[in-house]
Coordinates of C-alpha atoms in Angstrom, one line a residue:
M1 CA 134.5 79.3 113.3
A2 CA 131.8 81.8 114.1
A3 CA 132.1 83.4 110.7
L4 CA 132.0 79.9 109.0
K5 CA 128.9 78.9 110.9
K6 CA 127.2 82.2 109.9
G7 CA 128.1 81.7 106.3
N8 CA 126.7 78.1 106.3
K9 CA 123.5 79.3 107.9
A10 CA 123.1 82.0 105.2
S11 CA 123.7 79.4 102.5
V12 CA 121.2 77.0 103.9
T13 CA 118.7 79.8 104.2
S14 CA 119.0 81.2 100.7
K15 CA 119.5 78.0 98.7
P16 CA 116.0 76.5 99.0
W17 CA 114.3 79.7 97.9
R18 CA 116.8 80.1 95.0
S19 CA 116.0 76.6 93.6
L20 CA 112.2 77.0 94.1
T21 CA 112.3 80.4 92.3
L22 CA 114.2 78.9 89.4
I23 CA 111.8 76.1 88.8
L24 CA 108.9 78.5 89.2
I25 CA 110.3 80.8 86.5
A26 CA 110.8 77.7 84.2
I27 CA 107.2 76.6 84.6
V28 CA 105.9 80.2 84.0
A29 CA 108.1 80.6 80.9
L30 CA 107.1 77.3 79.4
T31 CA 103.4 77.9 80.1
G32 CA 103.7 81.3 78.5
G33 CA 105.3 79.8 75.5
M34 CA 102.6 77.2 75.2
F35 CA 99.8 79.8 75.2
A36 CA 101.8 82.0 72.8
S37 CA 102.2 79.2 70.3
G38 CA 98.5 78.5 70.3
H39 CA 99.0 74.8 71.0
R40 CA 97.5 74.3 74.4
T41 CA 97.1 70.6 74.3
P42 CA 99.5 67.8 73.2
R43 CA 99.2 66.7 69.6
L44 CA 97.5 63.3 69.5
G45 CA 98.7 60.3 67.5
I46 CA 96.7 58.2 65.1
D47 CA 95.5 55.7 67.7
L48 CA 94.1 58.5 69.9
A49 CA 92.9 61.1 67.4
G50 CA 91.8 58.6 64.7
G51 CA 93.2 58.1 61.2
T52 CA 94.8 55.5 58.9
S53 CA 98.1 53.7 59.3
I54 CA 99.5 52.0 56.2
T55 CA 102.4 49.6 56.2
L56 CA 104.2 49.2 52.8
A57 CA 106.8 46.5 52.1
A58 CA 109.5 47.1 49.5
V59 CA 109.6 44.5 46.7
P60 CA 112.7 44.6 44.4
E61 CA 112.8 43.6 40.8
A62 CA 114.1 40.2 39.9
G63 CA 117.8 40.0 40.6
Q64 CA 117.8 43.5 42.3
E65 CA 117.8 42.5 46.0
S66 CA 120.5 45.1 46.7
A67 CA 118.1 47.8 45.6
I68 CA 116.6 47.7 49.1
N69 CA 119.1 49.9 50.8
P70 CA 118.9 53.0 53.0
A71 CA 119.4 55.5 50.2
N72 CA 116.6 54.1 48.0
M73 CA 114.3 53.7 51.0
A74 CA 115.0 57.4 52.0
T75 CA 114.1 58.4 48.4
A76 CA 110.9 56.4 48.6
V77 CA 110.0 58.1 51.9
S78 CA 110.5 61.5 50.2
I79 CA 108.1 60.5 47.4
M80 CA 105.5 59.2 49.8
E81 CA 105.6 62.5 51.7
R82 CA 105.0 64.4 48.5
R83 CA 102.0 62.2 47.7
V84 CA 100.5 62.6 51.2
N85 CA 101.1 66.4 51.0
G86 CA 99.4 66.3 47.6
L87 CA 96.2 65.2 49.4
G88 CA 96.3 68.3 51.5
V89 CA 97.0 66.3 54.6
S90 CA 98.6 68.0 57.6
E91 CA 100.5 66.3 60.4
A92 CA 101.0 63.0 58.4
E93 CA 104.0 60.8 59.3
V94 CA 106.1 58.8 56.8
Q95 CA 109.0 56.8 58.2
T96 CA 110.9 53.6 57.6
Q97 CA 110.5 50.6 59.8
G98 CA 113.3 48.1 59.7
D99 CA 115.2 47.8 56.4
R100 CA 112.3 47.2 54.0
N101 CA 109.1 48.7 55.4
I102 CA 107.6 52.2 55.2
I103 CA 104.9 53.3 57.7
V104 CA 102.5 56.0 56.6
N105 CA 100.3 57.5 59.3
I106 CA 97.6 59.8 58.1
P107 CA 95.3 61.7 60.7
K108 CA 91.6 61.7 60.6
G109 CA 89.7 63.8 58.0
T110 CA 91.4 62.1 55.0
N111 CA 89.9 59.8 52.5
S112 CA 91.6 56.5 53.5
E113 CA 90.9 54.9 50.1
Q114 CA 92.4 57.8 48.2
A115 CA 95.4 57.8 50.6
R116 CA 96.0 54.1 50.0
K117 CA 95.9 54.6 46.3
Q118 CA 98.3 57.5 46.4
V119 CA 101.0 55.9 48.6
G120 CA 100.7 52.3 47.4
T121 CA 101.3 52.8 43.7
T122 CA 104.7 53.0 41.9
A123 CA 105.9 56.5 41.1
K124 CA 105.8 57.5 37.5
L125 CA 108.4 59.9 36.2
Y126 CA 108.2 61.4 32.7
F127 CA 109.8 64.2 30.6
R128 CA 107.0 65.9 28.7
P129 CA 107.2 68.9 26.4
V130 CA 105.4 72.0 27.7
L131 CA 102.7 73.2 25.3
A132 CA 101.2 76.0 27.5
T133 CA 101.5 77.3 31.0
E134 CA 100.4 80.2 33.2
L135 CA 99.9 81.0 36.8
A136 CA 97.0 79.3 38.5
T137 CA 94.5 82.0 39.5
G138 CA 91.5 79.8 40.6
G139 CA 88.3 79.3 38.7
T140 CA 88.2 79.8 35.0
A141 CA 91.6 80.9 33.6
P142 CA 92.0 84.1 31.6
T143 CA 92.5 83.7 27.9
P144 CA 96.2 82.8 27.3
R145 CA 98.3 85.0 25.1
T146 CA 99.7 84.0 21.8
T147 CA 103.3 83.0 21.2
G148 CA 104.3 86.5 20.1
D149 CA 103.1 88.3 23.2
A150 CA 105.7 90.2 25.2
P151 CA 106.6 88.5 28.5
S152 CA 105.3 89.9 31.7
Q153 CA 107.5 90.2 34.8
G154 CA 108.0 86.8 36.5
T155 CA 110.6 84.2 37.5
G156 CA 112.5 82.0 35.1
A157 CA 112.3 78.3 34.4
D158 CA 115.1 75.9 34.9
K159 CA 117.7 75.5 32.1
A160 CA 119.1 72.2 30.8
I161 CA 122.7 72.4 29.6
D162 CA 124.7 69.7 27.7
K163 CA 127.8 69.4 29.9
A164 CA 130.0 68.6 26.9
S165 CA 129.1 71.8 25.1
E166 CA 128.5 74.1 28.0
K167 CA 131.4 76.5 27.3
A168 CA 130.4 76.8 23.6
T169 CA 126.9 77.5 24.5
D170 CA 127.9 80.2 27.0
K171 CA 130.1 81.8 24.3
T172 CA 127.3 81.8 21.7
T173 CA 124.6 83.1 24.0
D174 CA 126.9 85.9 25.3
E175 CA 126.9 87.3 21.7
R176 CA 123.2 87.2 21.3
S177 CA 120.1 88.3 23.1
P178 CA 120.0 89.8 26.6
S179 CA 119.5 87.6 29.6
A180 CA 116.2 86.6 31.1
S181 CA 115.1 88.1 34.4
A182 CA 115.7 85.9 37.4
S183 CA 114.6 85.5 41.0
P184 CA 117.4 86.1 43.5
S185 CA 117.0 82.8 45.2
A186 CA 115.2 79.5 45.1
N187 CA 112.2 79.2 47.4
P188 CA 112.8 76.3 49.8
T189 CA 109.2 75.2 49.6
T190 CA 109.4 74.4 45.9
Q191 CA 110.5 70.8 46.4
G192 CA 113.4 70.7 44.1
R193 CA 112.4 73.4 41.6
A194 CA 115.1 75.8 40.5
V195 CA 115.3 79.3 39.1
T196 CA 117.4 80.6 36.2
D197 CA 120.2 82.9 37.3
A198 CA 120.6 85.5 34.5
L199 CA 120.7 82.7 31.9
K200 CA 120.8 83.8 28.3
A201 CA 118.7 82.3 25.4
D202 CA 119.1 81.9 21.7
A203 CA 117.6 84.6 19.6
K204 CA 114.9 83.7 17.1
P205 CA 114.4 85.9 14.1
S206 CA 110.6 85.6 14.0
A207 CA 109.5 84.8 17.5
A208 CA 109.7 86.1 21.0
P209 CA 112.9 85.7 22.9
S210 CA 113.5 82.1 23.9
G211 CA 113.7 82.7 27.6
P212 CA 111.6 81.0 30.1
A213 CA 107.8 81.6 30.4
E214 CA 107.1 80.8 34.0
G215 CA 104.9 83.3 35.7
R216 CA 103.1 84.8 32.7
A217 CA 100.3 84.0 30.4
T218 CA 101.4 81.8 27.4
P219 CA 100.2 80.4 24.1
S220 CA 96.6 79.3 23.8
P221 CA 96.1 75.6 23.5
S222 CA 94.9 76.0 19.9
A223 CA 98.3 77.2 19.0
T224 CA 100.2 74.4 20.7
G225 CA 100.1 71.3 18.8
G226 CA 96.3 71.2 18.1
T227 CA 95.2 70.0 21.6
D228 CA 91.6 69.0 21.6
S229 CA 88.7 71.0 23.1
R230 CA 88.3 68.6 26.0
L231 CA 91.9 69.3 27.1
Q232 CA 91.5 73.0 26.6
A233 CA 88.4 72.9 28.8
Q234 CA 90.3 71.0 31.5
Y235 CA 93.1 73.5 31.3
A236 CA 90.7 76.5 31.6
A237 CA 89.0 75.0 34.6
L238 CA 92.1 73.7 36.3
D239 CA 92.6 75.4 39.7
C240 CA 96.0 74.3 41.0
T241 CA 95.6 76.4 44.2
K242 CA 93.4 73.5 45.6
A243 CA 95.2 70.5 46.9
S244 CA 92.3 68.2 45.9
V245 CA 92.5 69.4 42.3
R246 CA 96.3 69.0 42.2
A247 CA 96.1 65.4 43.5
T248 CA 93.8 64.4 40.6
A249 CA 95.1 66.6 37.8
G250 CA 95.8 64.5 34.7
D251 CA 94.4 61.3 36.3
G252 CA 93.8 58.6 33.7
A253 CA 96.2 60.1 31.1
K254 CA 98.5 57.7 29.4
S255 CA 102.1 58.4 28.7
T256 CA 101.2 58.7 25.0
D257 CA 98.5 61.3 25.7
S258 CA 98.7 65.1 26.2
T259 CA 97.6 66.1 29.7
V260 CA 97.2 68.9 32.2
A261 CA 99.4 69.2 35.3
C262 CA 100.2 71.5 38.2
G263 CA 103.6 72.6 39.6
Q264 CA 104.9 75.2 42.0
N265 CA 107.2 77.9 40.8
S266 CA 110.2 79.5 42.6
Q267 CA 108.0 82.1 44.3
G268 CA 105.8 79.4 45.8
Q269 CA 103.0 80.1 43.4
W270 CA 101.1 77.3 41.6
Q271 CA 101.5 77.1 37.9
K272 CA 99.3 75.1 35.5
Y273 CA 100.4 73.4 32.3
I274 CA 99.3 71.7 29.2
L275 CA 101.9 69.0 28.5
G276 CA 102.5 66.9 25.4
P277 CA 103.0 63.1 25.3
A278 CA 105.9 61.8 27.3
A279 CA 109.1 61.9 25.3
V280 CA 111.4 60.3 27.9
D281 CA 110.5 57.9 30.7
G282 CA 112.0 58.1 34.2
T283 CA 113.5 54.6 33.6
D284 CA 115.6 56.1 30.9
V285 CA 117.6 58.1 33.5
D286 CA 120.6 56.0 34.6
Q287 CA 121.4 58.3 37.6
A288 CA 121.0 61.8 38.8
K289 CA 123.2 63.7 41.3
A290 CA 123.4 67.1 43.0
V291 CA 126.8 68.6 42.2
L292 CA 128.5 71.8 43.3
N293 CA 129.8 73.3 40.0
T294 CA 132.7 75.5 41.0
H295 CA 134.2 75.4 37.5
S296 CA 131.6 77.5 35.7
G297 CA 130.4 79.3 38.8
A298 CA 126.9 77.9 38.4
G299 CA 126.7 76.8 42.0
W300 CA 124.6 73.8 42.9
T301 CA 123.4 71.9 39.8
V302 CA 121.6 68.6 39.0
T303 CA 123.4 66.3 36.6
M304 CA 121.6 63.5 34.7
D305 CA 123.1 60.5 32.9
F306 CA 120.8 58.6 30.5
T307 CA 120.8 55.0 29.3
D308 CA 121.7 54.4 25.7
K309 CA 118.0 54.3 24.8
G310 CA 117.3 57.4 26.9
S311 CA 120.2 59.3 25.3
S312 CA 118.6 58.9 21.9
K313 CA 115.2 60.0 23.1
F314 CA 116.5 63.0 25.0
A315 CA 118.6 64.2 22.1
D316 CA 115.6 64.0 19.8
I317 CA 113.2 65.9 22.1
T318 CA 115.7 68.6 23.1
G319 CA 116.5 69.1 19.4
K320 CA 112.9 69.8 18.6
L321 CA 112.3 72.0 21.7
A322 CA 115.3 74.2 20.9
Q323 CA 113.6 75.3 17.7
N324 CA 110.5 76.6 19.5
A325 CA 109.6 79.8 21.2
P326 CA 108.8 79.9 24.9
P327 CA 107.2 78.1 26.6
Q328 CA 107.5 75.4 23.9
N329 CA 111.2 75.2 24.3
Q330 CA 110.7 73.8 27.9
F331 CA 110.2 70.3 29.0
A332 CA 108.4 69.4 32.2
I333 CA 109.8 66.8 34.6
V334 CA 106.6 65.2 35.9
L335 CA 106.6 63.0 39.0
D336 CA 103.2 61.4 40.0
G337 CA 101.4 63.9 37.8
E338 CA 103.1 67.0 39.3
V339 CA 105.6 69.2 37.6
V340 CA 108.8 69.3 39.7
S341 CA 110.9 71.2 37.3
D342 CA 110.5 72.8 33.8
P343 CA 113.9 73.6 32.3
Y344 CA 114.3 75.2 28.9
V345 CA 116.8 74.3 26.2
N346 CA 118.4 76.2 23.3
Q347 CA 120.1 73.3 21.5
A348 CA 119.9 69.5 21.1
L349 CA 121.6 67.7 24.0
T350 CA 123.3 64.7 22.4
G351 CA 126.0 63.7 24.9
G352 CA 123.9 61.2 26.9
N353 CA 124.1 63.5 29.9
A354 CA 122.7 66.9 30.9
E355 CA 122.8 69.4 33.7
I356 CA 120.0 71.5 35.1
S357 CA 121.3 74.8 36.5
G358 CA 119.7 77.7 38.3
N359 CA 119.6 79.2 41.8
F360 CA 119.7 75.9 43.5
T361 CA 120.5 75.5 47.2
Q362 CA 122.1 72.2 48.2
K363 CA 118.8 71.0 49.6
S364 CA 116.7 71.8 46.6
A365 CA 119.3 70.3 44.2
E366 CA 119.4 67.1 46.3
E367 CA 115.6 66.9 46.3
L368 CA 115.4 67.2 42.5
A369 CA 118.2 64.6 42.1
N370 CA 116.3 62.2 44.4
M371 CA 113.1 62.6 42.3
L372 CA 114.9 62.0 39.1
S373 CA 116.6 59.0 40.5
Y374 CA 113.3 57.5 41.7
G375 CA 112.2 57.1 38.1
A376 CA 114.9 54.4 37.8
L377 CA 114.4 52.9 41.3
P378 CA 114.0 49.1 40.9
L379 CA 111.5 49.0 43.7
T380 CA 107.8 48.6 44.1
F381 CA 105.8 48.6 47.3
R382 CA 103.3 46.0 48.5
E383 CA 100.6 47.0 51.0
D384 CA 101.2 44.8 54.0
S385 CA 98.5 46.1 56.3
V386 CA 96.1 49.0 56.8
T387 CA 94.8 50.0 60.2
T388 CA 92.0 52.5 60.4
V389 CA 91.0 54.0 63.7
T390 CA 87.9 56.1 64.0
A391 CA 87.9 59.3 66.0
A392 CA 85.4 57.7 68.3
L393 CA 87.6 54.7 69.0
G394 CA 90.6 56.9 69.4
G395 CA 88.6 59.1 71.9
D396 CA 87.6 55.9 73.9
Q397 CA 91.3 54.8 74.0
L398 CA 92.4 58.2 75.2
H399 CA 89.6 58.3 77.8
A400 CA 90.6 54.8 79.0
G401 CA 94.3 55.9 79.2
L402 CA 93.4 58.9 81.2
I403 CA 91.3 56.8 83.6
A404 CA 94.2 54.4 84.0
G405 CA 96.6 57.2 84.8
A406 CA 94.2 58.8 87.3
I407 CA 93.8 55.4 89.1
G408 CA 97.5 54.9 89.2
L409 CA 98.1 58.4 90.6
A410 CA 95.3 58.0 93.1
L411 CA 96.8 54.7 94.4
V412 CA 100.3 56.3 94.7
V413 CA 98.8 59.3 96.6
L414 CA 96.8 57.0 98.9
Y415 CA 99.9 55.0 99.7
L416 CA 101.9 58.2 100.5
L417 CA 99.1 59.5 102.7
V418 CA 98.9 56.2 104.7
Y419 CA 102.6 55.6 105.1
Y420 CA 104.1 59.1 105.1
R421 CA 101.3 61.3 106.4
G422 CA 102.5 64.9 106.5
L423 CA 105.4 64.1 104.1
S424 CA 102.9 63.1 101.5
F425 CA 102.1 66.9 101.0
I426 CA 105.6 67.4 99.7
A427 CA 105.4 64.3 97.5
V428 CA 102.0 65.2 96.0
A429 CA 103.2 68.8 95.4
S430 CA 106.3 67.4 93.6
L431 CA 104.1 65.0 91.5
L432 CA 101.9 68.0 90.5
V433 CA 105.0 70.0 89.4
S434 CA 106.3 67.1 87.4
A435 CA 102.9 66.5 85.8
S436 CA 102.7 70.2 84.9
L437 CA 106.1 70.3 83.3
T438 CA 105.4 67.1 81.4
Y439 CA 102.1 68.4 80.0
V440 CA 103.5 71.8 78.9
I441 CA 106.6 70.3 77.3
M442 CA 104.5 67.7 75.4
A443 CA 102.2 70.5 74.1
L444 CA 105.3 72.5 72.9
L445 CA 107.0 69.5 71.3
G446 CA 104.0 68.8 69.1
P447 CA 104.5 71.8 66.7
T448 CA 108.2 71.9 67.4
I449 CA 109.4 68.4 66.5
G450 CA 106.2 66.7 65.5
F451 CA 105.8 64.7 68.7
A452 CA 102.4 63.0 68.9
L453 CA 101.0 61.5 72.1
N454 CA 99.9 58.0 71.3
L455 CA 98.6 55.2 73.5
P456 CA 102.1 53.7 74.3
A457 CA 103.3 57.2 75.2
V458 CA 100.4 57.5 77.7
C459 CA 101.5 54.2 79.1
G460 CA 105.0 55.6 79.5
A461 CA 103.6 58.6 81.4
I462 CA 101.7 56.2 83.7
V463 CA 104.9 54.2 84.4
A464 CA 106.7 57.5 85.1
I465 CA 104.4 58.2 88.0
G466 CA 105.9 55.2 89.8
I467 CA 109.5 56.2 88.9
T468 CA 108.9 59.7 90.2
A469 CA 107.3 58.5 93.4
D470 CA 110.2 56.1 93.9
S471 CA 112.6 59.0 94.0
F472 CA 110.7 60.8 96.8
I473 CA 110.5 57.5 98.8
V474 CA 114.2 57.0 98.5
Y475 CA 114.9 60.5 100.0
F476 CA 112.2 60.3 102.7
E477 CA 113.5 56.9 103.9
R478 CA 117.0 58.3 104.1
V479 CA 115.7 61.1 106.3
R480 CA 113.8 58.7 108.5
D481 CA 116.9 56.6 108.8
E482 CA 118.8 59.6 110.1
I483 CA 116.1 60.3 112.6
R484 CA 116.2 56.7 113.8
E485 CA 119.9 57.3 114.5
G486 CA 118.9 60.0 117.0
R487 CA 119.4 63.2 114.9
T488 CA 116.9 66.0 114.8
L489 CA 115.1 66.8 111.5
R490 CA 117.1 69.7 110.1
P491 CA 120.5 67.9 110.2
A492 CA 118.8 64.7 109.2
V493 CA 117.5 66.4 106.0
E494 CA 120.9 67.6 105.0
R495 CA 122.8 64.4 105.9
A496 CA 120.3 62.2 104.1
W497 CA 120.5 64.2 100.9
P498 CA 124.0 63.1 99.5
R499 CA 123.2 59.4 99.9
A500 CA 119.7 59.8 98.5
R501 CA 121.0 61.9 95.6
R502 CA 123.4 59.2 94.5
T503 CA 120.7 56.5 94.6
I504 CA 118.2 58.7 92.7
L505 CA 120.7 59.5 90.0
V506 CA 121.8 55.9 89.5
S507 CA 118.2 54.7 89.4
D508 CA 117.1 57.5 86.9
F509 CA 120.2 56.9 84.8
V510 CA 119.3 53.2 84.4
S511 CA 115.7 54.2 83.4
F512 CA 116.9 56.8 81.0
L513 CA 119.4 54.4 79.4
A514 CA 116.7 51.8 78.9
A515 CA 114.4 54.4 77.3
A516 CA 117.2 55.7 75.0
V517 CA 118.1 52.2 73.8
L518 CA 114.4 51.4 73.3
F519 CA 114.0 54.6 71.3
V520 CA 117.0 53.8 69.0
V521 CA 116.3 50.2 68.2
T522 CA 112.5 50.5 67.7
V523 CA 110.2 52.5 65.4
G524 CA 106.7 53.7 65.3
K525 CA 104.5 53.7 68.4
V526 CA 107.0 52.0 70.7
Q527 CA 109.2 55.0 70.2
G528 CA 106.4 57.1 71.8
F529 CA 106.6 55.0 74.9
A530 CA 110.4 55.3 75.0
F531 CA 110.4 59.1 74.4
T532 CA 107.9 59.7 77.1
L533 CA 109.7 57.5 79.6
G534 CA 113.0 59.3 78.9
L535 CA 111.4 62.7 79.1
T536 CA 109.7 62.0 82.5
T537 CA 112.9 60.5 83.9
V538 CA 114.9 63.7 83.1
L539 CA 112.1 65.8 84.6
D540 CA 112.2 63.6 87.7
V541 CA 115.8 64.6 88.3
V542 CA 114.9 68.3 87.8
V543 CA 111.9 68.2 90.2
V544 CA 113.8 66.3 92.9
F545 CA 116.8 68.6 92.8
L546 CA 115.0 71.9 92.3
F547 CA 111.7 71.3 94.1
T548 CA 111.5 68.3 96.5
K549 CA 114.8 68.8 98.3
P550 CA 114.4 72.6 98.8
L551 CA 110.8 72.2 99.9
L552 CA 111.6 69.6 102.4
T553 CA 114.4 71.9 103.7
L554 CA 111.9 74.6 104.3
M555 CA 109.3 72.3 105.9
A556 CA 112.0 71.0 108.3
R557 CA 112.0 74.5 109.9
R558 CA 108.2 74.3 110.6
K559 CA 107.2 73.3 114.1
F560 CA 104.8 70.6 112.8
F561 CA 107.6 68.7 111.1
A562 CA 110.6 69.8 113.3
S563 CA 108.9 68.7 116.5
G564 CA 108.1 65.3 115.1
H565 CA 104.3 65.6 115.3
K566 CA 102.7 62.2 115.1
W567 CA 100.9 63.1 111.8
S568 CA 104.1 64.5 110.2
G569 CA 105.4 61.1 109.2
L570 CA 108.6 62.0 111.1
D571 CA 107.7 61.1 114.7
P572 CA 110.9 59.8 116.3
K573 CA 108.9 57.6 118.7
A574 CA 106.9 56.0 116.0
L575 CA 110.2 55.5 114.0
G576 CA 111.9 53.8 116.9
A577 CA 114.6 56.5 117.2
K578 CA 117.6 56.1 119.5
P579 CA 118.1 58.6 122.3
P580 CA 119.5 61.9 121.0
L581 CA 123.2 61.7 120.2
R582 CA 125.3 63.5 122.8
R583 CA 129.0 64.0 123.2
T584 CA 130.6 62.1 126.0
R585 CA 133.2 63.9 128.2
H586 CA 136.4 61.9 129.0
H587 CA 138.2 63.5 132.0
S588 CA 141.0 61.0 132.2
A589 CA 141.7 60.7 128.5
P590 CA 144.3 63.2 127.4
S591 CA 144.5 61.7 124.0
H592 CA 141.2 63.5 123.2
P593 CA 142.0 67.1 123.9
K594 CA 138.9 68.4 122.0
E595 CA 136.6 66.5 124.2
A596 CA 138.4 67.2 127.5

């Protein structure tokens, strides 16, 4: 028995310090991570930082109500994100709301009118022949080389292959010119753009090899279909390294006009193009899919099926392109004025379907397939509402939210001081630890998962003050109940904990469950409230277990609390405690040998 008591005493002595050390290490580590990341404040949402929120409603074509489905809406969101990124906007949010709405939140510093124009119009997808292309270098472009210039080192362009004649093509090309150079892998930032993987090209007796031209200077506009001087000047001045220029390149050009455009190559470099009139519309694509081609060993590829009308157009343009030298044997797939892929061909593709191959990953193949499918998407989007919040108004809302939080915290602290006196020190210290953890984690979640602190999230944090304080009150009241029963403070603290722990866990579980359900069934700003409420509820459990309980255990050994000082909040007399519990000796009761 003596050994057992000694072990229990050691356990009780060491356990509080172990828990307090653990939570201290966690706070220091998280704070260090916050400073190391460079994000020392939580990221603010549109309603606090200022910006524009646009709500778009999907409108199907007549008789195409089934077009409003999760797959098409996800594709539309992908296109909207590309458009917003094209404006050079950072930290924008594009997400679905319900089954037919898309919410676009764009932070301050963006032209709201331009943003509305970009995200509210129907996407246009065209297949245009490439007349000239070269890397964008900024400012006035160098004089492009002529068709016969030798290629410089660079990455390849995508290759379109007629699936019906793929084997015959491979056999023919194997007997001809050597393969074009290739990049080892596709860059994940190219948004669907692929790279040739040692693909071969048809030999031309009087021209340069018909491989891809991406990454090098290419024919001058004067040698490519007689483009006019105005287009040549636009091409020379086009600086695709600037987001504002990319967003407006080719604006106003009709599908029947030649135009200029920008696109990103497989190495993440911006390429500029002169493109001929559209030969095939996006609506001529019946469907496009990302397929893992294990038969030919091509890996991930993108297959396209055309409508009857589109098949004829595609056969015609590929037949013409196959007779040209690079880069004029390429066609550009242009979405919203940006080149997303520029495959080359070496024969007419007449089967009504085609396959774009290269060093695709599954993700890049699916992205390109989604973009191709969007051209045939029977959906348009109507602007339902636009809410613009100035930075000044957002600052006022944040200021008001912080004042409300400070008032709520002050009232809780005042109540604790009046009712619990010395115990309020433990409660306030626990609230400060919880607040510190909440702040640091929110600052880290901004760059990590894109969490933005909006006004409802601030409300969730204010509500959490009451939830956290409630946990302390439950435990304190359990301890005071034990003292009322006549126990001294140290055993009262330990006996009260199991019952208080169960109550706290049940209460926090209900709060977390409500927050989780609210987060799942809602979208937009309400999710911010639910997320913050759920996060603070979890932190409440952590703080109570690792800080409040150990700290109270340590304080119970201090004379101020252990003696029941009248300002400790644990005065037995003030609590109406019973006389101390004592064992009663029974001399005439042999049935109780332990007490005899």
